[in-house]
PDB file of C-alpha atoms in Angstrom:
ATOM      1  CA  MET A1206     -10.854  24.744  32.618  1.00 41.00           C
ATOM      2  CA  THR A1207      -8.780  26.566  30.001  1.00 46.00           C
ATOM      3  CA  THR A1208      -5.870  24.395  28.907  1.00 46.00           C
ATOM      4  CA  GLY A1209      -4.271  26.899  26.570  1.00 54.00           C
ATOM      5  CA  ARG A1210      -4.881  29.682  24.102  1.00 84.00           C
ATOM      6  CA  VAL A1211      -7.769  29.196  21.671  1.00 92.00           C
ATOM      7  CA  ARG A1212      -7.337  30.554  18.152  1.00 93.00           C
ATOM      8  CA  ARG A1213      -8.528  30.148  14.588  1.00 95.00           C
ATOM      9  CA  LEU A1214      -6.319  27.725  12.690  1.00 96.00           C
ATOM     10  CA  THR A1215      -4.506  28.451   9.424  1.00 96.00           C
ATOM     11  CA  PRO A1216      -2.716  26.416   6.737  1.00 97.00           C
ATOM     12  CA  ALA A1217       0.420  26.605   8.871  1.00 96.00           C
ATOM     13  CA  ASP A1218      -1.342  24.289  11.361  1.00 96.00           C
ATOM     14  CA  ALA A1219      -2.127  21.582   8.793  1.00 96.00           C
ATOM     15  CA  ASP A1220       0.432  19.026  10.021  1.00 95.00           C
ATOM     16  CA  GLU A1221      -0.694  19.393  13.634  1.00 94.00           C
ATOM     17  CA  ILE A1222      -4.351  19.105  12.629  1.00 96.00           C
ATOM     18  CA  LEU A1223      -3.737  15.905  10.682  1.00 95.00           C
ATOM     19  CA  ARG A1224      -1.850  14.509  13.679  1.00 93.00           C
ATOM     20  CA  ILE A1225      -4.890  14.918  15.932  1.00 93.00           C
ATOM     21  CA  VAL A1226      -7.855  14.558  13.589  1.00 94.00           C
ATOM     22  CA  THR A1227      -8.936  11.121  12.388  1.00 88.00           C
ATOM     23  CA  LEU A1228     -11.716  11.850   9.925  1.00 90.00           C
ATOM     24  CA  GLU A1229     -12.548   9.795   6.867  1.00 90.00           C
ATOM     25  CA  GLY A1230     -11.944  11.729   3.670  1.00 90.00           C
ATOM     26  CA  LEU A1231      -9.890  14.486   5.282  1.00 94.00           C
ATOM     27  CA  ASP A1232      -6.748  14.648   3.166  1.00 93.00           C
ATOM     28  CA  PRO A1233      -4.264  17.534   2.785  1.00 95.00           C
ATOM     29  CA  ALA A1234      -6.148  18.959  -0.218  1.00 93.00           C
ATOM     30  CA  VAL A1235      -9.513  18.977   1.540  1.00 94.00           C
ATOM     31  CA  LEU A1236      -7.970  20.453   4.680  1.00 96.00           C
ATOM     32  CA  ALA A1237      -6.245  23.194   2.684  1.00 96.00           C
ATOM     33  CA  ARG A1238      -9.583  24.108   1.094  1.00 94.00           C
ATOM     34  CA  GLU A1239     -11.356  24.359   4.432  1.00 95.00           C
ATOM     35  CA  LEU A1240      -8.563  26.351   6.091  1.00 97.00           C
ATOM     36  CA  THR A1241      -8.677  29.027   3.383  1.00 95.00           C
ATOM     37  CA  ASP A1242     -12.446  29.247   2.747  1.00 94.00           C
ATOM     38  CA  ASP A1243     -14.364  31.725   4.921  1.00 92.00           C
ATOM     39  CA  ASP A1244     -17.382  29.407   5.023  1.00 93.00           C
ATOM     40  CA  TYR A1245     -15.382  26.885   7.088  1.00 97.00           C
ATOM     41  CA  LEU A1246     -14.021  27.368  10.570  1.00 97.00           C
ATOM     42  CA  TRP A1247     -11.238  25.431  12.273  1.00 97.00           C
ATOM     43  CA  MET A1248     -10.282  26.392  15.814  1.00 97.00           C
ATOM     44  CA  GLY A1249      -7.603  24.887  18.009  1.00 96.00           C
ATOM     45  CA  LEU A1250      -6.511  24.926  21.609  1.00 93.00           C
ATOM     46  CA  ALA A1251      -2.813  24.788  22.462  1.00 90.00           C
ATOM     47  CA  SER A1252      -1.603  22.070  24.795  1.00 85.00           C
ATOM     48  CA  PRO A1253       0.535  22.988  27.849  1.00 81.00           C
ATOM     49  CA  THR A1254       3.522  21.278  26.230  1.00 79.00           C
ATOM     50  CA  GLY A1255       3.243  23.084  22.885  1.00 80.00           C
ATOM     51  CA  GLY A1256       1.451  22.262  19.663  1.00 85.00           C
ATOM     52  CA  LEU A1257      -2.282  21.656  19.449  1.00 92.00           C
ATOM     53  CA  GLY A1258      -4.119  19.801  22.173  1.00 91.00           C
ATOM     54  CA  ALA A1259      -7.600  19.894  20.625  1.00 93.00           C
ATOM     55  CA  VAL A1260      -9.267  20.857  17.349  1.00 95.00           C
ATOM     56  CA  HIS A1261     -12.863  21.748  16.438  1.00 96.00           C
ATOM     57  CA  ARG A1262     -14.276  22.284  12.946  1.00 97.00           C
ATOM     58  CA  GLY A1263     -17.446  23.817  11.570  1.00 97.00           C
ATOM     59  CA  MET A1264     -19.013  24.990   8.310  1.00 97.00           C
ATOM     60  CA  ARG A1265     -21.727  27.344   7.103  1.00 96.00           C
ATOM     61  CA  TRP A1266     -25.059  25.538   6.626  1.00 95.00           C
ATOM     62  CA  GLY A1267     -27.827  27.912   5.683  1.00 92.00           C
ATOM     63  CA  SER A1268     -27.269  30.850   8.021  1.00 92.00           C
ATOM     64  CA  ARG A1269     -25.942  28.732  10.902  1.00 95.00           C
ATOM     65  CA  LEU A1270     -22.500  27.389  11.716  1.00 96.00           C
ATOM     66  CA  LEU A1271     -22.695  23.594  11.778  1.00 97.00           C
ATOM     67  CA  LEU A1272     -20.343  22.214  14.441  1.00 95.00           C
ATOM     68  CA  LYS A1273     -18.962  19.051  12.857  1.00 93.00           C
ATOM     69  CA  GLY A1274     -16.298  17.312  14.866  1.00 89.00           C
ATOM     70  CA  VAL A1275     -14.163  17.940  17.944  1.00 91.00           C
ATOM     71  CA  PHE A1276     -10.915  16.015  18.428  1.00 92.00           C
ATOM     72  CA  VAL A1277      -8.894  15.985  21.648  1.00 91.00           C
ATOM     73  CA  ASP A1278      -5.307  14.778  21.997  1.00 89.00           C
ATOM     74  CA  ALA A1279      -4.499  12.351  24.810  1.00 81.00           C
ATOM     75  CA  SER A1280      -2.384  15.031  26.518  1.00 79.00           C
ATOM     76  CA  VAL A1281      -5.423  17.173  27.413  1.00 80.00           C
ATOM     77  CA  ARG A1282      -8.258  14.665  27.732  1.00 77.00           C
ATOM     78  CA  GLY A1283     -10.418  15.282  30.788  1.00 73.00           C
ATOM     79  CA  SER A1284      -9.384  18.944  30.919  1.00 79.00           C
ATOM     80  CA  GLY A1285     -12.544  20.480  29.473  1.00 84.00           C
ATOM     81  CA  ALA A1286     -10.854  21.189  26.146  1.00 87.00           C
ATOM     82  CA  ALA A1287     -13.883  20.122  24.079  1.00 87.00           C
ATOM     83  CA  LEU A1288     -16.194  22.438  26.012  1.00 89.00           C
ATOM     84  CA  GLU A1289     -13.733  25.327  25.785  1.00 92.00           C
ATOM     85  CA  LEU A1290     -13.538  24.935  22.020  1.00 93.00           C
ATOM     86  CA  GLY A1291     -17.309  24.603  21.727  1.00 93.00           C
ATOM     87  CA  PHE A1292     -17.739  27.946  23.492  1.00 94.00           C
ATOM     88  CA  ALA A1293     -15.094  29.507  21.244  1.00 95.00           C
ATOM     89  CA  MET A1294     -16.789  28.239  18.087  1.00 95.00           C
ATOM     90  CA  ARG A1295     -20.162  29.513  19.235  1.00 95.00           C
ATOM     91  CA  ASP A1296     -18.764  32.927  20.206  1.00 95.00           C
ATOM     92  CA  HIS A1297     -16.922  33.252  16.892  1.00 95.00           C
ATOM     93  CA  ALA A1298     -20.105  32.385  14.969  1.00 96.00           C
ATOM     94  CA  ARG A1299     -22.056  35.092  16.760  1.00 95.00           C
ATOM     95  CA  ASP A1300     -19.318  37.694  16.246  1.00 95.00           C
ATOM     96  CA  SER A1301     -19.097  36.756  12.551  1.00 94.00           C
ATOM     97  CA  GLY A1302     -22.775  37.364  11.814  1.00 94.00           C
ATOM     98  CA  TYR A1303     -24.167  33.837  11.755  1.00 95.00           C
ATOM     99  CA  ALA A1304     -27.801  33.478  12.820  1.00 94.00           C
ATOM    100  CA  GLY A1305     -26.856  30.684  15.226  1.00 95.00           C
ATOM    101  CA  VAL A1306     -25.133  27.319  15.511  1.00 95.00           C
ATOM    102  CA  ALA A1307     -26.221  23.736  14.924  1.00 95.00           C
ATOM    103  CA  ALA A1308     -24.906  20.242  15.604  1.00 94.00           C
ATOM    104  CA  TRP A1309     -26.140  16.689  15.138  1.00 93.00           C
ATOM    105  CA  VAL A1310     -26.846  15.215  18.569  1.00 92.00           C
ATOM    106  CA  GLU A1311     -27.230  11.572  19.557  1.00 88.00           C
ATOM    107  CA  PRO A1312     -29.624  11.996  22.522  1.00 81.00           C
ATOM    108  CA  HIS A1313     -28.125   9.257  24.688  1.00 77.00           C
ATOM    109  CA  LYS A1314     -24.439   9.879  23.972  1.00 76.00           C
ATOM    110  CA  PRO A1315     -21.988  12.108  25.916  1.00 73.00           C
ATOM    111  CA  GLU A1316     -22.180  14.760  23.185  1.00 74.00           C
ATOM    112  CA  ALA A1317     -25.754  15.481  24.282  1.00 82.00           C
ATOM    113  CA  GLY A1318     -24.383  16.957  27.513  1.00 80.00           C
ATOM    114  CA  LEU A1319     -21.991  19.178  25.576  1.00 82.00           C
ATOM    115  CA  ALA A1320     -24.869  20.343  23.359  1.00 87.00           C
ATOM    116  CA  ARG A1321     -26.919  21.294  26.430  1.00 88.00           C
ATOM    117  CA  MET A1322     -24.014  23.299  27.874  1.00 89.00           C
ATOM    118  CA  LEU A1323     -23.751  25.162  24.571  1.00 90.00           C
ATOM    119  CA  ARG A1324     -27.533  25.826  24.825  1.00 93.00           C
ATOM    120  CA  LEU A1325     -28.410  23.881  21.707  1.00 92.00           C
ATOM    121  CA  ARG A1326     -32.036  22.758  21.743  1.00 91.00           C
ATOM    122  CA  THR A1327     -33.002  19.535  20.017  1.00 88.00           C
ATOM    123  CA  SER A1328     -36.433  19.141  18.482  1.00 78.00           C
ATOM    124  CA  GLY A1329     -38.176  17.469  15.591  1.00 81.00           C
ATOM    125  CA  PRO A1330     -38.227  13.795  14.621  1.00 87.00           C
ATOM    126  CA  LEU A1331     -35.408  11.359  15.230  1.00 93.00           C
ATOM    127  CA  LEU A1332     -33.397  10.933  12.047  1.00 95.00           C
ATOM    128  CA  HIS A1333     -30.712   8.757  10.527  1.00 95.00           C
ATOM    129  CA  ARG A1334     -28.085  10.189   8.194  1.00 96.00           C
ATOM    130  CA  PHE A1335     -27.470   8.247   4.979  1.00 97.00           C
ATOM    131  CA  GLU A1336     -25.023   8.550   2.116  1.00 97.00           C
ATOM    132  CA  ILE A1337     -25.208   7.300  -1.450  1.00 97.00           C
ATOM    133  CA  ALA A1338     -22.477   7.465  -4.080  1.00 96.00           C
ATOM    134  CA  PHE A1339     -22.953   9.559  -7.183  1.00 96.00           C
ATOM    135  CA  PRO A1340     -22.585   7.659 -10.453  1.00 90.00           C
ATOM    136  CA  ASP A1341     -19.031   7.644 -11.778  1.00 81.00           C
ATOM    137  CA  GLY A1342     -18.302  10.265 -14.375  1.00 62.00           C
ATOM    138  CA  ASP A1343     -16.005  13.098 -15.294  1.00 54.00           C
ATOM    139  CA  ARG A1344     -15.348  15.380 -12.342  1.00 55.00           C
ATOM    140  CA  PRO A1345     -14.184  18.853 -13.335  1.00 53.00           C
ATOM    141  CA  ALA A1346     -12.117  20.953 -10.965  1.00 52.00           C
ATOM    142  CA  ARG A1347     -14.007  22.321  -7.997  1.00 59.00           C
ATOM    143  CA  VAL A1348     -15.608  25.697  -8.675  1.00 59.00           C
ATOM    144  CA  PRO A1349     -16.103  27.567  -5.380  1.00 59.00           C
ATOM    145  CA  PRO A1350     -19.540  29.204  -5.108  1.00 58.00           C
ATOM    146  CA  PRO A1351     -19.784  32.827  -3.971  1.00 52.00           C
ATOM    147  CA  ALA A1352     -19.316  33.126  -0.214  1.00 55.00           C
ATOM    148  CA  HIS A1353     -22.453  33.295   1.932  1.00 52.00           C
ATOM    149  CA  GLN A1354     -24.899  32.654  -0.905  1.00 62.00           C
ATOM    150  CA  ASN A1355     -28.105  30.736  -0.164  1.00 71.00           C
ATOM    151  CA  ARG A1356     -27.108  27.229  -1.202  1.00 88.00           C
ATOM    152  CA  VAL A1357     -30.355  25.405  -1.799  1.00 91.00           C
ATOM    153  CA  LEU A1358     -30.948  22.274  -3.860  1.00 92.00           C
ATOM    154  CA  ALA A1359     -34.471  21.762  -5.180  1.00 87.00           C
ATOM    155  CA  LEU A1360     -36.135  19.079  -7.247  1.00 86.00           C
ATOM    156  CA  PRO A1361     -36.944  20.752 -10.577  1.00 82.00           C
ATOM    157  CA  GLY A1362     -40.557  21.078 -11.628  1.00 74.00           C
ATOM    158  CA  ARG A1363     -41.969  20.161  -8.217  1.00 71.00           C
ATOM    159  CA  ALA A1364     -45.039  21.887  -6.855  1.00 65.00           C
ATOM    160  CA  PRO A1365     -45.007  22.750  -3.137  1.00 65.00           C
ATOM    161  CA  ALA A1366     -45.834  19.705  -1.037  1.00 71.00           C
ATOM    162  CA  THR A1367     -44.876  18.134   2.256  1.00 83.00           C
ATOM    163  CA  PRO A1368     -41.323  16.771   2.010  1.00 90.00           C
ATOM    164  CA  LEU A1369     -40.324  13.467   3.564  1.00 92.00           C
ATOM    165  CA  VAL A1370     -37.888  15.381   5.814  1.00 94.00           C
ATOM    166  CA  ALA A1371     -38.408  19.136   6.076  1.00 92.00           C
ATOM    167  CA  ASP A1372     -35.339  21.371   5.835  1.00 92.00           C
ATOM    168  CA  VAL A1373     -33.912  21.432   9.363  1.00 92.00           C
ATOM    169  CA  VAL A1374     -32.333  24.882   8.916  1.00 88.00           C
ATOM    170  CA  ALA A1375     -35.011  26.521   6.758  1.00 76.00           C
ATOM    171  CA  ASP A1376     -36.284  28.809   9.512  1.00 63.00           C
ATOM    172  CA  ASP A1377     -33.240  31.029   8.995  1.00 47.00           C
ATOM    173  CA  ASP A1378     -33.042  31.306   5.235  1.00 44.00           C
ATOM    174  CA  GLY A1379     -35.698  33.959   4.665  1.00 45.00           C
ATOM    175  CA  HIS A1380     -37.827  31.796   2.369  1.00 39.00           C
ATOM    176  CA  GLY A1381     -41.431  30.869   2.896  1.00 39.00           C
ATOM    177  CA  PRO A1382     -43.059  27.484   3.541  1.00 41.00           C
ATOM    178  CA  ALA A1383     -43.379  26.742  -0.165  1.00 38.00           C
ATOM    179  CA  HIS A1384     -39.625  26.977  -0.544  1.00 42.00           C
ATOM    180  CA  GLU A1385     -39.066  24.688   2.432  1.00 44.00           C
ATOM    181  CA  ALA A1386     -41.227  22.063   0.775  1.00 46.00           C
ATOM    182  CA  VAL A1387     -39.189  21.732  -2.413  1.00 62.00           C
ATOM    183  CA  GLY A1388     -35.590  22.393  -1.414  1.00 85.00           C
ATOM    184  CA  ALA A1389     -32.869  21.765   1.133  1.00 93.00           C
ATOM    185  CA  HIS A1390     -29.697  23.631   2.019  1.00 94.00           C
ATOM    186  CA  TRP A1391     -26.441  21.975   1.076  1.00 96.00           C
ATOM    187  CA  VAL A1392     -22.898  22.167   2.362  1.00 95.00           C
ATOM    188  CA  LEU A1393     -19.732  20.475   1.105  1.00 95.00           C
ATOM    189  CA  ASP A1394     -18.285  18.345   3.906  1.00 96.00           C
ATOM    190  CA  ARG A1395     -15.062  16.778   2.629  1.00 94.00           C
ATOM    191  CA  HIS A1396     -16.310  14.711  -0.357  1.00 94.00           C
ATOM    192  CA  HIS A1397     -19.964  14.757   0.754  1.00 95.00           C
ATOM    193  CA  LEU A1398     -22.672  17.062  -0.513  1.00 96.00           C
ATOM    194  CA  VAL A1399     -24.776  17.257   2.661  1.00 97.00           C
ATOM    195  CA  LEU A1400     -28.475  18.151   2.498  1.00 97.00           C
ATOM    196  CA  SER A1401     -30.483  19.610   5.375  1.00 95.00           C
ATOM    197  CA  GLY A1402     -33.612  17.699   4.422  1.00 95.00           C
ATOM    198  CA  PHE A1403     -35.101  15.246   1.942  1.00 95.00           C
ATOM    199  CA  PRO A1404     -37.171  17.346  -0.471  1.00 92.00           C
ATOM    200  CA  GLY A1405     -38.796  14.365  -2.180  1.00 91.00           C
ATOM    201  CA  HIS A1406     -42.243  13.190  -1.155  1.00 90.00           C
ATOM    202  CA  SER A1407     -41.027   9.631  -0.466  1.00 92.00           C
ATOM    203  CA  VAL A1408     -37.886   7.524  -0.624  1.00 94.00           C
ATOM    204  CA  ALA A1409     -38.917   6.600  -4.163  1.00 93.00           C
ATOM    205  CA  ASP A1410     -37.712  10.081  -5.185  1.00 93.00           C
ATOM    206  CA  LEU A1411     -34.096   9.279  -4.242  1.00 95.00           C
ATOM    207  CA  GLY A1412     -33.033   8.638  -7.825  1.00 95.00           C
ATOM    208  CA  GLU A1413     -34.482  11.951  -8.951  1.00 94.00           C
ATOM    209  CA  LEU A1414     -32.729  13.722  -6.075  1.00 95.00           C
ATOM    210  CA  VAL A1415     -29.368  12.159  -6.952  1.00 96.00           C
ATOM    211  CA  SER A1416     -29.803  13.218 -10.583  1.00 94.00           C
ATOM    212  CA  ALA A1417     -30.710  16.780  -9.564  1.00 93.00           C
ATOM    213  CA  ALA A1418     -27.648  17.001  -7.307  1.00 95.00           C
ATOM    214  CA  ALA A1419     -25.167  15.399  -9.716  1.00 95.00           C
ATOM    215  CA  PRO A1420     -24.132  18.543 -11.678  1.00 93.00           C
ATOM    216  CA  LEU A1421     -23.534  20.431  -8.450  1.00 93.00           C
ATOM    217  CA  ALA A1422     -21.614  17.484  -7.004  1.00 94.00           C
ATOM    218  CA  ARG A1423     -19.359  17.277 -10.056  1.00 92.00           C
ATOM    219  CA  ALA A1424     -18.624  21.010  -9.870  1.00 91.00           C
ATOM    220  CA  GLN A1425     -17.777  20.719  -6.174  1.00 91.00           C
ATOM    221  CA  GLY A1426     -15.791  17.489  -6.394  1.00 91.00           C
ATOM    222  CA  ALA A1427     -18.296  15.611  -4.207  1.00 94.00           C
ATOM    223  CA  ARG A1428     -18.506  11.840  -4.496  1.00 94.00           C
ATOM    224  CA  PHE A1429     -21.423  11.200  -2.123  1.00 97.00           C
ATOM    225  CA  LEU A1430     -24.825  12.690  -1.380  1.00 97.00           C
ATOM    226  CA  GLU A1431     -25.725  12.774   2.324  1.00 97.00           C
ATOM    227  CA  PHE A1432     -29.319  13.223   3.479  1.00 97.00           C
ATOM    228  CA  PRO A1433     -31.530  12.605   6.535  1.00 96.00           C
ATOM    229  CA  MET A1434     -34.301  10.019   6.796  1.00 96.00           C
ATOM    230  CA  PRO A1435     -36.909   9.397   9.520  1.00 95.00           C
ATOM    231  CA  ALA A1436     -35.407   6.878  11.928  1.00 93.00           C
ATOM    232  CA  ALA A1437     -38.757   5.136  12.439  1.00 89.00           C
ATOM    233  CA  ASP A1438     -39.383   4.525   8.724  1.00 89.00           C
ATOM    234  CA  LEU A1439     -38.435   0.855   8.356  1.00 87.00           C
ATOM    235  CA  SER A1440     -39.725   0.572   4.794  1.00 91.00           C
ATOM    236  CA  ALA A1441     -37.564   3.534   3.749  1.00 91.00           C
ATOM    237  CA  ALA A1442     -34.532   1.920   5.381  1.00 90.00           C
ATOM    238  CA  LEU A1443     -35.115  -1.277   3.404  1.00 92.00           C
ATOM    239  CA  CYS A1444     -35.460   0.694   0.163  1.00 94.00           C
ATOM    240  CA  LEU A1445     -32.253   2.584   0.912  1.00 94.00           C
ATOM    241  CA  ALA A1446     -30.396  -0.654   1.592  1.00 93.00           C
ATOM    242  CA  ALA A1447     -31.574  -1.992  -1.765  1.00 94.00           C
ATOM    243  CA  ALA A1448     -30.298   1.222  -3.407  1.00 94.00           C
ATOM    244  CA  LYS A1449     -26.896   0.672  -1.720  1.00 95.00           C
ATOM    245  CA  ALA A1450     -27.201   3.718   0.509  1.00 96.00           C
ATOM    246  CA  ARG A1451     -25.160   3.513   3.710  1.00 96.00           C
ATOM    247  CA  ARG A1452     -26.322   4.655   7.138  1.00 95.00           C
ATOM    248  CA  LEU A1453     -23.806   7.027   8.750  1.00 93.00           C
ATOM    249  CA  SER A1454     -25.283   7.656  12.196  1.00 84.00           C
ATOM    250  CA  ARG A1455     -24.746   4.932  14.800  1.00 82.00           C
ATOM    251  CA  THR A1456     -28.021   5.722  16.547  1.00 89.00           C
ATOM    252  CA  PRO A1457     -30.899   8.114  15.713  1.00 93.00           C
ATOM    253  CA  VAL A1458     -29.989  11.801  15.871  1.00 93.00           C
ATOM    254  CA  ARG A1459     -31.684  15.162  16.156  1.00 92.00           C
ATOM    255  CA  LEU A1460     -30.280  18.495  15.080  1.00 93.00           C
ATOM    256  CA  GLY A1461     -29.490  20.730  18.022  1.00 93.00           C
ATOM    257  CA  LEU A1462     -30.072  24.405  17.256  1.00 93.00           C
ATOM    258  CA  LEU A1463     -29.287  27.743  18.868  1.00 94.00           C
ATOM    259  CA  ARG A1464     -30.485  31.005  17.369  1.00 93.00           C
ATOM    260  CA  PHE A1465     -28.557  34.060  18.495  1.00 94.00           C
ATOM    261  CA  THR A1466     -30.437  36.936  20.099  1.00 85.00           C
ATOM    262  CA  PRO A1467     -29.082  40.247  21.447  1.00 75.00           C
ATOM    263  CA  ASP A1468     -28.901  38.774  24.954  1.00 65.00           C
ATOM    264  CA  THR A1469     -27.322  35.421  24.025  1.00 64.00           C
ATOM    265  CA  VAL A1470     -24.851  34.554  26.770  1.00 54.00           C
ATOM    266  CA  THR A1471     -21.312  33.861  25.577  1.00 55.00           C
ATOM    267  CA  GLU A1472     -19.842  31.903  28.474  1.00 53.00           C
ATOM    268  CA  GLY A1473     -16.759  31.035  26.489  1.00 49.00           C
ATOM    269  CA  ALA A1474     -15.750  34.656  26.106  1.00 47.00           C
ATOM    270  CA  ALA A1475     -16.280  35.289  29.795  1.00 47.00           C
ATOM    271  CA  ARG A1476     -14.182  32.260  30.746  1.00 46.00           C
ATOM    272  CA  ARG A1477     -11.275  33.463  28.637  1.00 42.00           C
TER     273      ARG A1477
END
């Protein structure tokens, strides 16, 4: 069911977005950055009574659009607003030249049904998402990287080898298996530098990874490094707890992926 007009949001919508969205670390400055940077996408759906009834956000991760949060106001809950926005985000990504879309999916949560309707396929090992704070230090002003560049973080001086968690979006970046083994794509999500894999050979490489990411984090204004870990690796979880890393995912997750092809169906466009 369409509950109102769907459109891309702009800085003029900031107050309405902040009214609906409850997201840790989303302050007016961060929101302003994401609303004016082409590598981020905010879309909203108008409520029947005026203003925004629902909001969805996404960001470029490798060559895919990562869907990262849908928020629905009480006035339109149960109306299909989340699904309508999901279709709109997916259609916009295809029309804008992305290779596909992605989203973290908790297999036994309601979002798994939404992922299936958007034709996202989940595969690979079950993972947990963790964050760890960067050491305190001087943080220069954020320096935006060139739009659409391949943003890959690698451990310096490493020979190709099997990573603890392979890059979950590497199949779209045009690099070979050796590249996948030593690097991971990154995206700035609020104050988190988010990696699409764990390029170290074991959790013992966490310190080296944090050090390698620190200059980039300072330039981007990031305070935390976020990375995936195998959900079944109990010893790694204990090591991460000792290192004061915090688990972000409530339950194990998989990344749901859709790669666009010439015949990809865009139900959202047809429904509107």
